[in-house]
Amino acid sequence: MLAQLPVAEAGAELLAATRRPEAADRALAWPLLITNAGRSGDPAEIGRLLALCERLRNEQDPVRAPALAALAELHPGLFGPADVGALDRVVTDALEARDGSYRTRQAVTKLAVGILREHATVPESPLLAWALAALERITGQRGSISLGALQHTLRRGQEHQVLAALRPWLEKAAAVADHRLLFALTHSLGDRAHGMPELQDLLARALHHSKDAAFGTAAGLWLAAPRTREERVEQIIALEPSAVVLHTVQAVLTTRRTDLLDPLLADTPPYGRFLKPGTRPRLPDLTYAHRWQPRQQAAAARLAERAAADTTQATHSRAAAIRAARSIPLFGRQLALEYLESDEVVLTEVALAALAWADDPARELTVLLAHADGDRARVAVYAASRAARFATPRQLAEQLDGLLTGGKITTRKEAVRLAAGYLPPQQAAELLRTAYLAPGQHPDVQAAVIAAGSGLLQREEIWALFGAAATDSPHTGTALLRTRPWQLAEAHQARFARLVGQVCRTDHPEAAVAALGQLPTWARFAPETAEVLPTLVTDLTNRHTWRAAVDAVATLAGQDLPHPLGGTAPGSVLHRTVTGLLASVRAGESEALADRDLPARQRLTVLLGGLPRPDQPWIRANLTGLAELLAEQPALRVDLLLGLVDPAAGTLTVQLRELGEAAADRPALAASAARRLSTRLGRDRLPEATDPVLSAAEQLCGEGESATGLLAVGLLVGLGPQLGWPAEWRAVLRALRRHPVPRPGRGAGGGDRDGVARRSTE
C-alpha cells in the first residue's frame, strides 16, 4: 500500500528501505520505489529515479534484476530526451555486471524495446537513437533481437513511419551483412510487412548479400507474402538452386509450385550452398504427394524406398521414410507391404500403421486383422480401427466375427469396440452378444462388451447382457458403472439405475462397493434402488459393504431429494437405517467379542460422523429430525445437536436448552459438550453479532441448571478471548462463578481451582 501513496509521503521511507542491510529487503524495496515514482507521472521524479538507479551498479543481481524489471514495466512515454544519459548508464552497468543473469538481460532488453516502439515514428528522436544503440550492445551478448509485436501496437499506416525512422540503421547494418534488425522488424510487423515494398526490397537485397543462416531466414520472410510467394520462390531457386532443400522454400514447392519440384526429386540433387557434395539429402516433405504428377510421385517413391533400404541410417530414420511414403498413391502401399515381414520390429510396425493411411484403407483391413493375433497386435489392432471407418458394414462384420471369440485378449477387446462403433445397431448387438456369451470368454473381454454396449441401449439384446453382467463377475459389474447418467438418453436412465441397484446387491464386494458409491447419483432416477441401503447397513452379518452403504446414506442426507430418498419421515432411507440400528442396540448386540464389539452402535456412530455440515436448510431439517430419533442415545444425540448450534441464529438459546436437556443428569457428558462447544467457537469465524450470544449465556446462567450453566461457560470461553473480554461479558462470567450448582461455578473459575475462563482472562 505504501507504493500507492504520493511520492512526497512515501518516497523517503521507500528510499530508506533500499539501503537496508538485508538483500532480500532491498530486492522488495527497489520495485516499490520505482513503481511509486512511475505512478507520479512527473518527469522530474523519473530523472531523480534514474539517478538513484546508478546505485544498482554495486548491487548484487538478486537485487538488481527485480529493480530493472520494475523499471522496464514503466510506460516508455515517461522517459524524455534528458534521460538518455542516465538510461545509458543503467543499461551499461547491467550488461557489464559480472553476475548478470538472464532476468537482468531480459529487463534491459524490454526497456530498450519499449522505448524504441514508443519513439519509432520520430526519426530524429535521441531516445530512438539510444534504444537502437542499446539493442545493438544487447544483441552483441544475446545474438538476437526481438521487438515484440509491433503489428498489434502501431496504428494503421504507422509501420511506414517506423521503417523510415529505422532506415539509416538498416542500411548501415546491411553494408556489413548484418540483417538482424531487419529480420526483427519484419517479424515484429507480421502481416503488415507484406504491404511494405521498401521492406520487401531490403529482404530481397539480404538474399544476395548474406551468410547461409541469414539466407534461410531472409527467404522465409520474403516468401511470407501470399500474393508473391509463387514468383519469388522461382527467383530464389534461380539465385541458389540448392535452396530447394530449405524448409520454407520446399513448403512452397510441394504445395504451390510443383512444376519446380523435379530438381528436388532427382536422383542427383542440386548441390550448392545448402547441400554440399557428398552429403546425404533429406527426404522431402511428402504430405501433399497426392497432388503431384505421376512422374513426380514415382520419383518420390524411389527416394523413399532408397531411404528405407539404407541400412547405414538409423532405424528410426528408415521408419520415417516408410511413414512419409504413405501419402504417395499406390507407391506408399507397395513400400509398406514390402516391410510387413521385416526382421526389424520397428519397420514392421510402422509399415502396419502406414497401411491404415493407404489409398483404400478398407482393403487393408484383412491384412491388418491378420496380424491382430500375433506379436504385432499392439499396432495392427489400432491401425485396423482407422481402416474400419472406411469399410462397409458387411465387410467389417465378416472380418470381426472370427476375432471376437478367439485370439489375443487385446484383439478381442478392440474388435468389440470396432463392432460397437462402426456397425449398425442390430449387427453390433448380435456380435457383442456372441462375444459375451462365448464359452470360456475372458472377463476383460466381457467387461469391454459392457462398456461398449452403453451406446446400443435401443436394442433389448444389450439390456439382457447388462442384466447378466450386473451379477456375473466383479469385472462386468464394475464395467457397468463406467456409464454416467448424463451419457444416457432420459428414457434409459431409470432402467439403468435399477441395474446399478442390482450390482449393489451382488455377492462380489468389489463391484458392490463401487456401485454403492454411485448409487446416490443414480437413485434420483429410480428411488426404489435405495431400498437396499438400510438392509445393508442394519444387517450385522454384512461385514464387507456396510461402510459403503453408510456413506451412501450420508450422501443422500445431504441432497435435497423428496421422500423416501430425502428427509427423516418414517419410511425414508435415513429413518429406516437409524431406527433399524437402534432396534439392534435395544435388542442387545455382540459385546467385547474377539473380532467385534457393539457393531450396531459403531455403525450408528460412523453414520452420524459422515453426515454433512448443516449449511443448507434441508440438511439442517434432516439433522434436526434425526436428533429426535436419538432420544434413547444421549451421547449420540448430544453430538448431533452440538453440530446444529449456530451462534448467528436467533434461536441460539432454544438450541442450547435442547442440548442441555439431552445432557441432563449426565455431568460428564455436559462438561464434554461445553468443552467442545468452546473449542468450536474459538476455531470458527467470529459471528457478526455477538449480542445474541451474550443474551443466551445470561438466560442459561439464570436457569440454575447444571448442563445449561456449563454450556453458558462454553459460550463465554469460546468467544470472550476473541472479543477482548468486554465488561458485560465479564459480568456474566462473575455470575456463573456464583452459580447455585457447583459444577458450572468451577468451570467458570470459581471454587478452589482456576477454570478455563479465568485462565483466558489472565
XYZ file of N, CA and C in Angstrom, residues 452-669:
654
model
N -18.712 -51.033 -24.101
C -19.020 -50.572 -25.456
C -20.513 -50.581 -25.740
N -21.270 -51.410 -25.004
C -22.688 -51.556 -25.294
C -23.559 -50.425 -24.807
N -23.009 -49.488 -24.031
C -23.847 -48.406 -23.496
C -24.399 -47.504 -24.588
N -23.813 -47.551 -25.769
C -24.336 -46.760 -26.878
C -25.362 -47.494 -27.712
N -25.722 -48.729 -27.308
C -26.655 -49.546 -28.090
C -27.880 -49.934 -27.266
N -28.270 -49.089 -26.340
C -29.351 -49.438 -25.430
C -30.721 -49.448 -26.098
N -30.798 -49.101 -27.354
C -32.069 -49.222 -28.063
C -32.372 -50.675 -28.419
N -31.393 -51.560 -28.213
C -31.555 -52.979 -28.504
C -31.789 -53.763 -27.215
N -32.833 -54.587 -27.196
C -33.141 -55.370 -25.998
C -32.062 -56.402 -25.706
N -31.351 -56.865 -26.752
C -30.278 -57.835 -26.507
C -29.214 -57.256 -25.574
N -28.963 -55.959 -25.716
C -27.953 -55.327 -24.870
C -28.446 -55.226 -23.433
N -29.729 -54.914 -23.249
C -30.264 -54.868 -21.884
C -30.180 -56.240 -21.223
N -30.399 -57.291 -22.001
C -30.278 -58.643 -21.437
C -28.848 -58.922 -20.996
N -27.899 -58.494 -21.818
C -26.490 -58.666 -21.423
C -26.178 -57.868 -20.171
N -26.693 -56.650 -20.104
C -26.421 -55.815 -18.937
C -27.022 -56.434 -17.670
N -28.199 -57.033 -17.798
C -28.801 -57.682 -16.644
C -27.961 -58.831 -16.138
N -27.380 -59.593 -17.056
C -26.496 -60.683 -16.642
C -25.185 -60.154 -16.088
N -24.693 -59.079 -16.700
C -23.401 -58.529 -16.263
C -23.452 -57.983 -14.853
N -24.617 -57.558 -14.398
C -24.726 -56.964 -13.059
C -24.307 -57.933 -11.971
N -24.465 -59.233 -12.220
C -24.158 -60.219 -11.176
C -23.158 -61.272 -11.620
N -22.714 -61.249 -12.869
C -21.837 -62.318 -13.366
C -20.474 -62.322 -12.695
N -19.816 -61.186 -12.664
C -18.445 -61.130 -12.137
C -18.128 -59.704 -11.700
N -17.085 -59.524 -10.878
C -16.690 -58.153 -10.498
C -16.306 -57.311 -11.703
N -15.699 -57.948 -12.710
C -15.260 -57.191 -13.884
C -16.450 -56.599 -14.637
N -17.466 -57.445 -14.871
C -18.614 -56.949 -15.639
C -19.442 -55.967 -14.815
N -19.565 -56.245 -13.517
C -20.317 -55.306 -12.674
C -19.659 -53.947 -12.626
N -18.338 -53.941 -12.503
C -17.613 -52.668 -12.476
C -17.683 -51.972 -13.833
N -17.672 -52.750 -14.926
C -17.760 -52.156 -16.265
C -19.083 -51.419 -16.451
N -20.155 -51.936 -15.869
C -21.443 -51.243 -15.950
C -21.365 -49.845 -15.360
N -20.580 -49.714 -14.300
C -20.545 -48.457 -13.556
C -19.749 -47.371 -14.269
N -19.120 -47.706 -15.378
C -18.383 -46.676 -16.116
C -19.337 -45.697 -16.805
N -20.555 -46.113 -16.996
C -21.547 -45.248 -17.633
C -22.100 -44.276 -16.609
N -22.249 -43.019 -17.016
C -22.788 -41.978 -16.147
C -24.167 -41.547 -16.652
N -24.998 -41.016 -15.756
C -26.361 -40.652 -16.180
C -26.404 -39.702 -17.375
N -25.493 -38.733 -17.409
C -25.550 -37.742 -18.488
C -25.186 -38.334 -19.848
N -24.637 -39.568 -19.855
C -24.287 -40.203 -21.124
C -25.474 -40.924 -21.757
N -26.561 -41.067 -21.015
C -27.700 -41.839 -21.493
C -28.865 -40.929 -21.845
N -29.695 -41.433 -22.744
C -30.952 -40.743 -23.034
C -31.845 -40.809 -21.802
N -32.701 -39.825 -21.658
C -33.566 -39.768 -20.477
C -34.416 -41.021 -20.333
N -34.812 -41.615 -21.453
C -35.666 -42.800 -21.407
C -34.957 -44.014 -20.816
N -33.630 -44.017 -20.833
C -32.870 -45.178 -20.352
C -32.344 -45.010 -18.933
N -32.439 -43.826 -18.363
C -31.765 -43.569 -17.088
C -32.359 -44.378 -15.936
N -33.679 -44.455 -15.837
C -34.293 -45.185 -14.728
C -33.970 -46.672 -14.810
N -34.037 -47.235 -16.017
C -33.753 -48.667 -16.171
C -32.302 -48.974 -15.836
N -31.424 -48.093 -16.248
C -30.015 -48.316 -15.931
C -29.767 -48.150 -14.429
N -30.483 -47.214 -13.799
C -30.323 -47.036 -12.357
C -30.686 -48.316 -11.609
N -31.704 -49.040 -12.083
C -32.066 -50.297 -11.434
C -30.974 -51.351 -11.602
N -30.237 -51.295 -12.717
C -29.089 -52.188 -12.882
C -28.016 -51.882 -11.840
N -27.773 -50.585 -11.593
C -26.809 -50.209 -10.561
C -27.257 -50.750 -9.209
N -28.570 -50.713 -8.949
C -29.085 -51.283 -7.714
C -28.835 -52.774 -7.624
N -28.908 -53.489 -8.758
C -28.598 -54.923 -8.745
C -27.137 -55.178 -8.402
N -26.254 -54.339 -8.926
C -24.834 -54.510 -8.605
C -24.596 -54.289 -7.112
N -25.356 -53.376 -6.507
C -25.208 -53.141 -5.062
C -25.528 -54.395 -4.252
N -26.419 -55.260 -4.763
C -26.832 -56.461 -4.039
C -25.983 -57.674 -4.377
N -25.051 -57.545 -5.305
C -24.276 -58.693 -5.743
C -23.396 -59.239 -4.636
N -22.969 -60.484 -4.803
C -22.092 -61.130 -3.823
C -20.622 -60.781 -4.041
N -20.344 -59.931 -5.014
C -18.959 -59.536 -5.295
C -18.693 -58.207 -4.591
N -18.002 -58.216 -3.469
C -17.827 -56.976 -2.687
C -17.184 -55.848 -3.475
N -16.219 -56.175 -4.330
C -15.519 -55.119 -5.073
C -16.490 -54.327 -5.936
N -17.331 -55.048 -6.689
C -18.300 -54.370 -7.543
C -19.389 -53.697 -6.713
N -19.834 -54.355 -5.626
C -20.901 -53.790 -4.801
C -20.472 -52.484 -4.155
N -19.251 -52.424 -3.645
C -18.761 -51.193 -3.017
C -18.712 -50.061 -4.040
N -18.223 -50.358 -5.256
C -18.170 -49.328 -6.300
C -19.574 -48.862 -6.668
N -20.525 -49.794 -6.741
C -21.894 -49.420 -7.090
C -22.537 -48.578 -5.997
N -22.283 -48.921 -4.738
C -22.836 -48.127 -3.641
C -22.294 -46.707 -3.659
N -21.058 -46.545 -4.106
C -20.504 -45.199 -4.221
C -21.220 -44.361 -5.262
N -21.796 -45.015 -6.297
C -22.508 -44.279 -7.351
C -24.011 -44.239 -7.143
N -24.519 -45.040 -6.210
C -25.964 -45.121 -6.031
C -26.617 -43.771 -5.724
N -26.034 -42.889 -4.883
C -26.679 -41.594 -4.656
C -26.886 -40.781 -5.935
N -26.033 -40.987 -6.935
C -26.185 -40.271 -8.206
C -27.332 -40.842 -9.031
N -27.495 -42.172 -8.985
C -28.496 -42.839 -9.807
C -29.870 -42.902 -9.134
N -29.914 -42.825 -7.789
C -31.159 -43.087 -7.072
C -32.267 -42.106 -7.445
N -31.947 -40.916 -7.827
C -32.982 -39.929 -8.169
C -33.807 -40.379 -9.380
N -33.230 -41.243 -10.233
C -33.952 -41.713 -11.421
C -34.826 -42.935 -11.108
N -34.475 -43.669 -10.061
C -35.255 -44.838 -9.642
C -35.155 -44.937 -8.124
N -35.996 -44.226 -7.388
C -35.870 -44.177 -5.922
C -35.892 -45.537 -5.253
N -36.546 -46.518 -5.869
C -36.615 -47.827 -5.225
C -35.253 -48.506 -5.106
N -34.274 -48.056 -5.888
C -32.949 -48.675 -5.799
C -32.281 -48.409 -4.456
N -32.694 -47.337 -3.765
C -32.077 -47.013 -2.478
C -32.625 -47.858 -1.339
N -33.642 -48.686 -1.604
C -34.192 -49.515 -0.541
C -33.178 -50.521 -0.017
N -32.158 -50.798 -0.793
C -31.152 -51.767 -0.359
C -30.260 -51.201 0.747
N -30.181 -49.898 0.869
C -29.225 -49.296 1.798
C -29.525 -49.623 3.262
N -30.756 -49.403 3.773
C -30.998 -49.755 5.177
C -30.699 -51.219 5.479
N -31.009 -52.100 4.525
C -30.758 -53.529 4.742
C -29.270 -53.816 4.874
N -28.479 -53.246 3.983
C -27.036 -53.496 4.031
C -26.398 -52.940 5.304
N -26.922 -51.805 5.797
C -26.342 -51.197 6.989
C -26.767 -51.938 8.244
N -28.033 -52.336 8.344
C -28.548 -52.932 9.585
C -28.305 -54.430 9.669
N -27.933 -55.057 8.555
C -27.600 -56.490 8.592
C -26.203 -56.651 9.199
N -26.152 -57.043 10.470
C -24.863 -57.108 11.170
C -23.988 -58.254 10.691
N -24.549 -59.158 9.872
C -23.711 -60.212 9.284
C -22.985 -59.721 8.034
N -23.389 -58.576 7.508
C -22.730 -57.986 6.336
C -21.517 -57.192 6.806
N -20.361 -57.733 6.583
C -19.142 -57.086 7.081
C -18.267 -56.561 5.950
N -18.784 -56.562 4.714
C -17.987 -56.140 3.557
C -18.463 -54.811 2.969
N -19.769 -54.624 2.874
C -20.268 -53.454 2.144
C -21.025 -52.471 3.024
N -21.103 -52.722 4.331
C -21.908 -51.836 5.176
C -21.358 -50.413 5.217
N -20.023 -50.295 5.237
C -19.462 -48.940 5.320
C -19.765 -48.141 4.052
N -19.668 -48.767 2.869
C -20.023 -48.063 1.631
C -21.499 -47.683 1.633
N -22.347 -48.564 2.199
C -23.770 -48.248 2.291
C -24.010 -47.084 3.244
N -23.281 -47.021 4.349
C -23.387 -45.898 5.281
C -23.015 -44.593 4.578
N -21.947 -44.621 3.807
C -21.534 -43.416 3.079
C -22.624 -42.975 2.097
N -23.278 -43.937 1.455
C -24.345 -43.589 0.518
C -25.529 -42.953 1.243
N -25.882 -43.495 2.423
C -26.979 -42.914 3.201
C -26.633 -41.484 3.602
N -25.402 -41.269 4.068
C -24.978 -39.926 4.471
C -24.998 -38.964 3.289
N -24.599 -39.440 2.115
C -24.621 -38.581 0.921
C -26.047 -38.193 0.545
N -26.966 -39.149 0.609
C -28.370 -38.840 0.305
C -28.935 -37.835 1.297
N -28.500 -37.902 2.563
C -28.990 -36.961 3.569
C -28.580 -35.533 3.261
N -27.523 -35.351 2.503
C -27.070 -34.005 2.152
C -27.658 -33.470 0.867
N -28.536 -34.256 0.206
C -29.137 -33.817 -1.048
C -30.600 -33.449 -0.819
N -31.049 -32.476 -1.549
C -32.429 -32.001 -1.418
C -33.336 -32.873 -2.283
N -33.657 -34.066 -1.763
C -34.433 -35.045 -2.517
C -35.767 -35.292 -1.821
N -36.793 -35.645 -2.581
C -38.097 -35.923 -1.973
C -38.103 -37.264 -1.239
N -39.117 -37.432 -0.409
C -39.332 -38.702 0.279
C -39.553 -39.793 -0.770
N -39.003 -40.993 -0.622
C -38.296 -41.528 0.557
C -36.784 -41.381 0.519
N -36.238 -40.781 -0.557
C -34.779 -40.643 -0.614
C -34.290 -39.636 0.418
N -35.005 -38.533 0.559
C -34.588 -37.490 1.479
C -35.486 -37.431 2.695
N -35.113 -36.562 3.637
C -35.911 -36.361 4.836
C -35.726 -37.462 5.862
N -36.406 -37.273 6.990
C -36.313 -38.244 8.083
C -37.693 -38.759 8.480
N -38.677 -38.570 7.619
C -40.020 -39.071 7.913
C -40.007 -40.590 7.912
N -40.924 -41.215 8.630
C -40.985 -42.686 8.630
C -41.065 -43.234 7.207
N -40.261 -44.235 6.947
C -40.193 -44.819 5.617
C -39.066 -44.287 4.771
N -38.438 -43.174 5.170
C -37.311 -42.633 4.408
C -36.077 -43.493 4.630
N -35.121 -43.351 3.743
C -33.891 -44.145 3.832
C -33.173 -43.882 5.144
N -33.030 -42.627 5.512
C -32.313 -42.288 6.738
C -33.076 -42.790 7.970
N -34.402 -42.623 7.976
C -35.214 -43.062 9.119
C -35.120 -44.578 9.284
N -35.263 -45.323 8.201
C -35.208 -46.786 8.283
C -33.840 -47.268 8.729
N -32.791 -46.600 8.263
C -31.442 -47.019 8.653
C -31.202 -46.782 10.140
N -31.544 -45.593 10.633
C -31.276 -45.263 12.032
C -32.152 -46.091 12.961
N -33.443 -46.213 12.649
C -34.321 -46.998 13.526
C -33.932 -48.468 13.532
N -33.458 -48.976 12.402
C -33.002 -50.364 12.369
C -31.796 -50.589 13.259
N -30.838 -49.659 13.226
C -29.657 -49.778 14.086
C -30.031 -49.613 15.554
N -30.947 -48.693 15.841
C -31.381 -48.511 17.229
C -32.088 -49.756 17.748
N -32.849 -50.419 16.886
C -33.501 -51.659 17.292
C -32.474 -52.729 17.635
N -31.400 -52.793 16.875
C -30.342 -53.764 17.180
C -29.668 -53.435 18.503
N -29.477 -52.141 18.752
C -28.867 -51.737 20.016
C -29.765 -52.135 21.185
N -31.080 -51.901 21.060
C -32.001 -52.241 22.140
C -32.079 -53.742 22.363
N -32.007 -54.498 21.279
C -32.139 -55.947 21.381
C -30.905 -56.608 21.976
N -29.856 -55.828 22.135
C -28.619 -56.417 22.630
C -27.785 -56.904 21.459
N -26.524 -56.594 21.477
C -25.665 -56.939 20.352
C -24.357 -57.522 20.854
N -23.560 -57.961 19.912
C -22.284 -58.591 20.262
C -21.427 -57.601 21.033
N -20.988 -58.004 22.203
C -20.234 -57.092 23.050
C -18.925 -57.738 23.460
N -17.834 -57.011 23.191
C -16.495 -57.436 23.611
C -16.169 -58.840 23.146
N -16.502 -59.158 21.856
C -16.088 -60.434 21.291
C -14.655 -60.325 20.774
N -14.127 -61.452 20.319
C -12.732 -61.437 19.876
C -12.537 -60.585 18.634
N -13.567 -60.536 17.739
C -13.387 -59.839 16.468
C -14.303 -58.642 16.278
N -15.190 -58.349 17.251
C -16.058 -57.195 17.096
C -16.651 -56.800 18.445
N -17.104 -55.554 18.513
C -17.665 -55.051 19.762
C -18.717 -53.996 19.434
N -19.954 -54.255 19.856
C -21.070 -53.329 19.658
C -21.158 -52.841 18.206
N -21.329 -53.759 17.256
C -21.298 -53.355 15.837
C -22.404 -52.371 15.460
N -23.612 -52.534 15.993
C -24.698 -51.615 15.626
C -24.396 -50.201 16.088
N -23.899 -50.071 17.303
C -23.565 -48.739 17.804
C -22.413 -48.136 17.000
N -21.446 -48.951 16.645
C -20.330 -48.445 15.835
C -20.829 -47.936 14.481
N -21.739 -48.669 13.859
C -22.249 -48.243 12.558
C -23.056 -46.953 12.692
N -23.790 -46.853 13.785
C -24.538 -45.625 14.020
C -23.599 -44.438 14.207
N -22.503 -44.664 14.906
C -21.518 -43.599 15.117
C -20.869 -43.184 13.800
N -20.532 -44.173 12.964
C -19.930 -43.862 11.663
C -20.906 -43.077 10.796
N -22.188 -43.464 10.820
C -23.196 -42.755 10.026
C -23.319 -41.301 10.467
N -23.400 -41.072 11.778
C -23.536 -39.701 12.271
C -22.282 -38.885 11.971
N -21.124 -39.528 12.040
C -19.882 -38.809 11.745
C -19.735 -38.452 10.278
N -20.414 -39.176 9.389
C -20.305 -38.898 7.956
C -21.358 -37.962 7.417
N -22.279 -37.531 8.270
C -23.329 -36.626 7.806
C -22.749 -35.256 7.447
N -23.306 -34.589 6.474
C -22.761 -33.281 6.055
C -23.033 -32.198 7.089
N -22.281 -31.105 6.976
C -22.496 -29.950 7.849
C -23.837 -29.303 7.514
N -24.508 -28.754 8.510
C -25.839 -28.158 8.273
C -25.760 -26.777 7.644
N -25.178 -26.698 6.467
C -25.025 -25.396 5.816
C -26.124 -25.129 4.785
N -27.087 -26.064 4.670
C -28.229 -25.867 3.793
C -29.502 -26.148 4.590
N -30.621 -25.499 4.269
C -31.847 -25.682 5.064
C -32.307 -27.131 5.135
N -32.244 -27.857 4.012
C -32.743 -29.237 4.034
C -31.824 -30.151 4.859
N -30.521 -29.833 4.885
C -29.624 -30.640 5.709
C -29.925 -30.402 7.182
N -30.128 -29.147 7.547
C -30.462 -28.837 8.950
C -31.775 -29.509 9.354
N -32.748 -29.504 8.425
C -34.024 -30.155 8.730
C -33.844 -31.655 8.927
N -33.019 -32.272 8.085
C -32.771 -33.710 8.225
C -32.079 -34.030 9.546
N -31.081 -33.225 9.905
C -30.346 -33.489 11.145
C -31.224 -33.225 12.371
N -32.083 -32.225 12.282
C -32.984 -31.954 13.404
C -33.945 -33.125 13.612
N -34.481 -33.643 12.505
C -35.362 -34.798 12.627
C -34.637 -36.020 13.145
N -33.390 -36.172 12.735
C -32.605 -37.316 13.197
C -32.328 -37.219 14.693
N -32.124 -36.012 15.201
C -31.853 -35.848 16.630
C -33.026 -36.344 17.470
N -34.242 -36.174 16.958
C -35.411 -36.659 17.697
C -35.430 -38.182 17.775
N -34.890 -38.848 16.751
C -34.866 -40.309 16.762
C -33.860 -40.862 17.776
N -32.895 -40.032 18.174
C -31.807 -40.495 19.036
C -32.060 -40.191 20.508
N -33.312 -40.023 20.880
C -33.609 -39.658 22.271
C -33.083 -40.689 23.255
N -33.061 -41.962 22.862
C -32.602 -43.012 23.773
C -31.085 -43.180 23.767
N -30.395 -42.402 22.970
C -28.929 -42.442 22.922
C -28.399 -41.039 23.202
N -28.326 -40.639 24.468
C -27.974 -39.246 24.802
C -26.634 -38.786 24.239
N -25.628 -39.640 24.316
C -24.301 -39.218 23.852
C -24.316 -38.914 22.355
N -24.977 -39.794 21.562
C -25.045 -39.559 20.123
C -25.921 -38.353 19.809
N -26.992 -38.192 20.579
C -27.871 -37.037 20.359
C -27.155 -35.729 20.659
N -26.346 -35.724 21.736
C -25.576 -34.529 22.073
C -24.594 -34.192 20.950
N -23.942 -35.213 20.407
C -23.010 -34.967 19.294
C -23.721 -34.297 18.122
N -24.918 -34.790 17.803
C -25.651 -34.248 16.666
C -26.146 -32.834 16.951
N -26.690 -32.617 18.144
C -27.195 -31.285 18.490
C -26.069 -30.262 18.574
N -24.902 -30.707 18.995
C -23.762 -29.797 19.079
C -23.390 -29.270 17.694
N -23.502 -30.123 16.687
C -23.221 -29.667 15.329
C -24.260 -28.716 14.787
N -25.470 -28.720 15.374
C -26.531 -27.841 14.910
C -26.506 -26.468 15.565
N -25.665 -26.286 16.597
C -25.598 -24.994 17.280
C -25.062 -23.937 16.319
N -25.805 -22.869 16.160
C -25.436 -21.776 15.253
C -25.457 -20.467 16.036
N -24.269 -19.909 16.372
C -24.232 -18.665 17.155
C -24.925 -17.491 16.474
N -25.022 -17.536 15.148
C -25.642 -16.421 14.424
C -27.150 -16.554 14.324
N -27.701 -17.697 14.773
C -29.145 -17.903 14.659
C -29.874 -17.208 15.795
N -31.089 -16.805 15.534
C -31.882 -16.167 16.575
C -32.425 -17.157 17.591
N -32.258 -18.442 17.318
C -32.771 -19.491 18.211
C -31.649 -20.134 19.008
N -30.574 -19.413 19.243
C -29.419 -19.998 19.934
C -29.812 -20.500 21.325
N -30.598 -19.721 22.027
C -30.981 -20.139 23.380
C -31.779 -21.432 23.338
N -32.706 -21.550 22.390
C -33.509 -22.767 22.259
C -32.613 -23.959 21.923
N -31.649 -23.742 21.026
C -30.743 -24.826 20.649
C -29.948 -25.321 21.849
N -29.446 -24.394 22.653
C -28.631 -24.790 23.800
C -29.492 -25.421 24.898
N -30.736 -24.974 25.042
C -31.615 -25.623 26.024
C -31.859 -27.087 25.631
N -32.113 -27.311 24.336
C -32.330 -28.688 23.878
C -31.078 -29.526 24.098
N -29.922 -28.916 23.848
C -28.659 -29.609 24.092
C -28.492 -29.907 25.581
N -28.864 -28.940 26.448
C -28.769 -29.156 27.886
C -29.709 -30.247 28.364
N -30.916 -30.312 27.789
C -31.856 -31.361 28.171
C -31.316 -32.741 27.808
N -30.638 -32.827 26.639
C -30.085 -34.120 26.231
C -28.985 -34.576 27.180
N -28.266 -33.613 27.789
C -27.165 -33.959 28.693
C -27.563 -33.866 30.160
N -28.851 -33.642 30.444
C -29.294 -33.504 31.834
C -28.999 -34.782 32.610
N -28.630 -34.611 33.879
C -28.310 -35.731 34.778
C -27.103 -36.529 34.309
N -26.325 -35.974 33.377
C -25.094 -36.633 32.922
C -23.981 -35.588 32.959
N -23.414 -35.348 34.117
C -22.447 -34.253 34.287
C -21.243 -34.362 33.357
N -20.720 -35.571 33.218
C -19.533 -35.731 32.366
C -19.861 -35.396 30.914
N -21.037 -35.848 30.436
C -21.443 -35.561 29.061
C -21.658 -34.066 28.863
